[in-house]
JSON list of C-alpha atoms in Angstrom, two decimals:
[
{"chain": "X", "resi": 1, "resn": "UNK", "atom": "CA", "xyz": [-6.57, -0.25, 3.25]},
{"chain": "X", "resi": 2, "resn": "UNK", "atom": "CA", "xyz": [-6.17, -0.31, -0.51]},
{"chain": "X", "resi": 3, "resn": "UNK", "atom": "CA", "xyz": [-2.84, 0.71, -1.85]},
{"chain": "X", "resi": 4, "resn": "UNK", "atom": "CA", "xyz": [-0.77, 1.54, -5.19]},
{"chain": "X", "resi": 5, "resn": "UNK", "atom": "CA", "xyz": [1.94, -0.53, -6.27]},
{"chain": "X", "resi": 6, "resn": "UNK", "atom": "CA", "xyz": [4.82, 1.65, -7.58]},
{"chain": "X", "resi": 7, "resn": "UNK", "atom": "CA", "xyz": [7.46, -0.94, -8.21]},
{"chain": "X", "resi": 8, "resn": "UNK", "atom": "CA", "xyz": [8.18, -4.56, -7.03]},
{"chain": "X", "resi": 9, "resn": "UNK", "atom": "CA", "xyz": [12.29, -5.95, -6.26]},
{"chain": "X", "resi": 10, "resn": "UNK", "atom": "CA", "xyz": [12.69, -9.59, -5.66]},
{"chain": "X", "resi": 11, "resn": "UNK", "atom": "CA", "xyz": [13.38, -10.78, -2.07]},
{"chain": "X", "resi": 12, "resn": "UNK", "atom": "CA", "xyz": [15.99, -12.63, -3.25]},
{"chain": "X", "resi": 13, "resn": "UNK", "atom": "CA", "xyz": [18.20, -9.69, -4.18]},
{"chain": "X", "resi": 14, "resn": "UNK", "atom": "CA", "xyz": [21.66, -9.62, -2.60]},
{"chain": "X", "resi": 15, "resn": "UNK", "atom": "CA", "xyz": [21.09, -6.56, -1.62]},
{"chain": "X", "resi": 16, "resn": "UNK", "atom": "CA", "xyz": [18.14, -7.50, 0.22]},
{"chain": "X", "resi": 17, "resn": "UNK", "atom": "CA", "xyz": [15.27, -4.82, 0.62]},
{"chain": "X", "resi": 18, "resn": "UNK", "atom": "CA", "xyz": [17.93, -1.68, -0.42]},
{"chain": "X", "resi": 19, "resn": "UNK", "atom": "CA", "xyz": [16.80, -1.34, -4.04]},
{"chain": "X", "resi": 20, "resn": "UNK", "atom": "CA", "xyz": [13.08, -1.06, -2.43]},
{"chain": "X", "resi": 21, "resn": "UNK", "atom": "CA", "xyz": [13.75, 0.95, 0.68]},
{"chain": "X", "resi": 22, "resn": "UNK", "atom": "CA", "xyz": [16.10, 3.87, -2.10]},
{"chain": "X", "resi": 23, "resn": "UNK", "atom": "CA", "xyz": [13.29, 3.79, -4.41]},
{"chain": "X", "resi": 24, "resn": "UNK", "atom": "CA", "xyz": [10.86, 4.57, -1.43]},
{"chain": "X", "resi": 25, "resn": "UNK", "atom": "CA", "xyz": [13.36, 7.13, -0.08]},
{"chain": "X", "resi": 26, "resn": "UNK", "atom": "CA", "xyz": [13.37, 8.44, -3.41]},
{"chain": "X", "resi": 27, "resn": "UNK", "atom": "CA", "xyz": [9.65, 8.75, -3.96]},
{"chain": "X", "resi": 28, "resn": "UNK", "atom": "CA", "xyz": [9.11, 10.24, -0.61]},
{"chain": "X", "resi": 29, "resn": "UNK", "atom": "CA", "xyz": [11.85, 13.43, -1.74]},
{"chain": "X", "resi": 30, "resn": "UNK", "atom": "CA", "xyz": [9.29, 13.58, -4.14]},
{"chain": "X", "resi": 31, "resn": "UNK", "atom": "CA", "xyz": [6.34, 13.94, -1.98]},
{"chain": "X", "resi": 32, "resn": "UNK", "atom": "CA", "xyz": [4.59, 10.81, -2.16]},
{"chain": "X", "resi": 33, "resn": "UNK", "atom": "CA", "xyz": [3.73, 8.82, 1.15]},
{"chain": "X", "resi": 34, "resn": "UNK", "atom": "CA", "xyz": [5.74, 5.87, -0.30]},
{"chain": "X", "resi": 35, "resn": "UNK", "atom": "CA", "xyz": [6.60, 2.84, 2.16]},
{"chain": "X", "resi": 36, "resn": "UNK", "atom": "CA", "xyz": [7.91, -0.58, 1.54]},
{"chain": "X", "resi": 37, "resn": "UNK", "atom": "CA", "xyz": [6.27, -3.98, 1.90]},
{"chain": "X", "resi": 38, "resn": "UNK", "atom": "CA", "xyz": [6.55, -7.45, 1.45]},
{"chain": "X", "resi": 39, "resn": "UNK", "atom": "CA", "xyz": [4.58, -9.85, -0.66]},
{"chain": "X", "resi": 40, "resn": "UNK", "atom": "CA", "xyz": [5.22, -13.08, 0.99]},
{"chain": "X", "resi": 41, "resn": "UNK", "atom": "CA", "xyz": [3.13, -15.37, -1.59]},
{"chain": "X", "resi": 42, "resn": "UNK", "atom": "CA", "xyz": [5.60, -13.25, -4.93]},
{"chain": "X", "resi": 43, "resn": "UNK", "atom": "CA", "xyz": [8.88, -13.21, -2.43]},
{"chain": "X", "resi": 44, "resn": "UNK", "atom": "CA", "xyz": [9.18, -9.81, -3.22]},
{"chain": "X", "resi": 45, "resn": "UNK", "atom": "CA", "xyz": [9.16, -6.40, -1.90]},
{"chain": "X", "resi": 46, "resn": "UNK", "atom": "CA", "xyz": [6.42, -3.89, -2.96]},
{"chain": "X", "resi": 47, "resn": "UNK", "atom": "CA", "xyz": [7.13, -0.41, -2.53]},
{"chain": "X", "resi": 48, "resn": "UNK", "atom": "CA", "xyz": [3.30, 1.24, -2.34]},
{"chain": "X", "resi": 49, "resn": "UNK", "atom": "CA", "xyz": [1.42, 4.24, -1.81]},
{"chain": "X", "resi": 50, "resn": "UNK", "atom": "CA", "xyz": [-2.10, 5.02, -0.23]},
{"chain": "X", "resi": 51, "resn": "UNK", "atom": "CA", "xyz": [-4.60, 4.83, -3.01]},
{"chain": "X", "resi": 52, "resn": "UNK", "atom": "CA", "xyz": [-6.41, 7.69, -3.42]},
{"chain": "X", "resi": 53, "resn": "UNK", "atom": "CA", "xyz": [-9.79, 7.79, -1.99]},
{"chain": "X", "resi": 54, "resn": "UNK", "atom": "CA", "xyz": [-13.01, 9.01, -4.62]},
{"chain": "X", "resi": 55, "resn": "UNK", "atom": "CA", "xyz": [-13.07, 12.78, -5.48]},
{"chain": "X", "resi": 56, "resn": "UNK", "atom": "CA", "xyz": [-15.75, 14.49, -2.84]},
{"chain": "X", "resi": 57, "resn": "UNK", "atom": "CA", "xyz": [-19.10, 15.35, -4.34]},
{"chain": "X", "resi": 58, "resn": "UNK", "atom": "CA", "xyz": [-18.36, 13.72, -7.51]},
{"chain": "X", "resi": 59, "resn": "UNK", "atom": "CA", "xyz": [-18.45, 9.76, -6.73]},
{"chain": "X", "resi": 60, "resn": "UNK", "atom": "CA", "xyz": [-15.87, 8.93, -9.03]},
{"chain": "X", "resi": 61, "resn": "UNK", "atom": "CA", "xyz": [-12.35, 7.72, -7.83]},
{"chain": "X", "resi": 62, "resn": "UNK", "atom": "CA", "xyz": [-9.58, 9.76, -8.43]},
{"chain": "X", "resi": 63, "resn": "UNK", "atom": "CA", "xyz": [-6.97, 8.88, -10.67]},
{"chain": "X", "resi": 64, "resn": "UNK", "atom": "CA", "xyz": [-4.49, 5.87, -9.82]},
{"chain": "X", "resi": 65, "resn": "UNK", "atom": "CA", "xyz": [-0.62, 5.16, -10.60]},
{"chain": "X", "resi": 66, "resn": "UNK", "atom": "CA", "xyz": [-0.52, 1.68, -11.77]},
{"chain": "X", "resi": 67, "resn": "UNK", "atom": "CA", "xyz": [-1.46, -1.12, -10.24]},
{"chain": "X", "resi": 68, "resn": "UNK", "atom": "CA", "xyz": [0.00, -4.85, -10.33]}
]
């Protein structure tokens, strides 16, 4: 599955994953399939959407968000 990278928190927060799980929360009020994940090798926590698949009939991909 290839995914979007919205934003990345550190794992080392003292909040923990809260900063990534409200900006998740935040981007799924907005309508986006947003979900949180970690990135064991950057210690951090990725919150990430579905990338989108290629446009039918054309062959080219559809726009993406940014990627890291």
């Amino acid at each position: 599955m290839h995914r979007t990278v919205l934003e990345q928190f550190p794992a080392g927060d003292p909040r923990g994953s809260r900063p990534a799980e409200e900006f998740a929360r935040a981007r799924q009020d907005e309508g986006l399939p947003a979900e949180v994940v970690m990135n064991l090798d950057a210690d951090a926590f990725l919150v990430v959407v579905p990338r989108r698949s290629p446009q039918p009939g054309t062959g080219t991909p559809a726009p993406q968000d940014r990627t890291r």
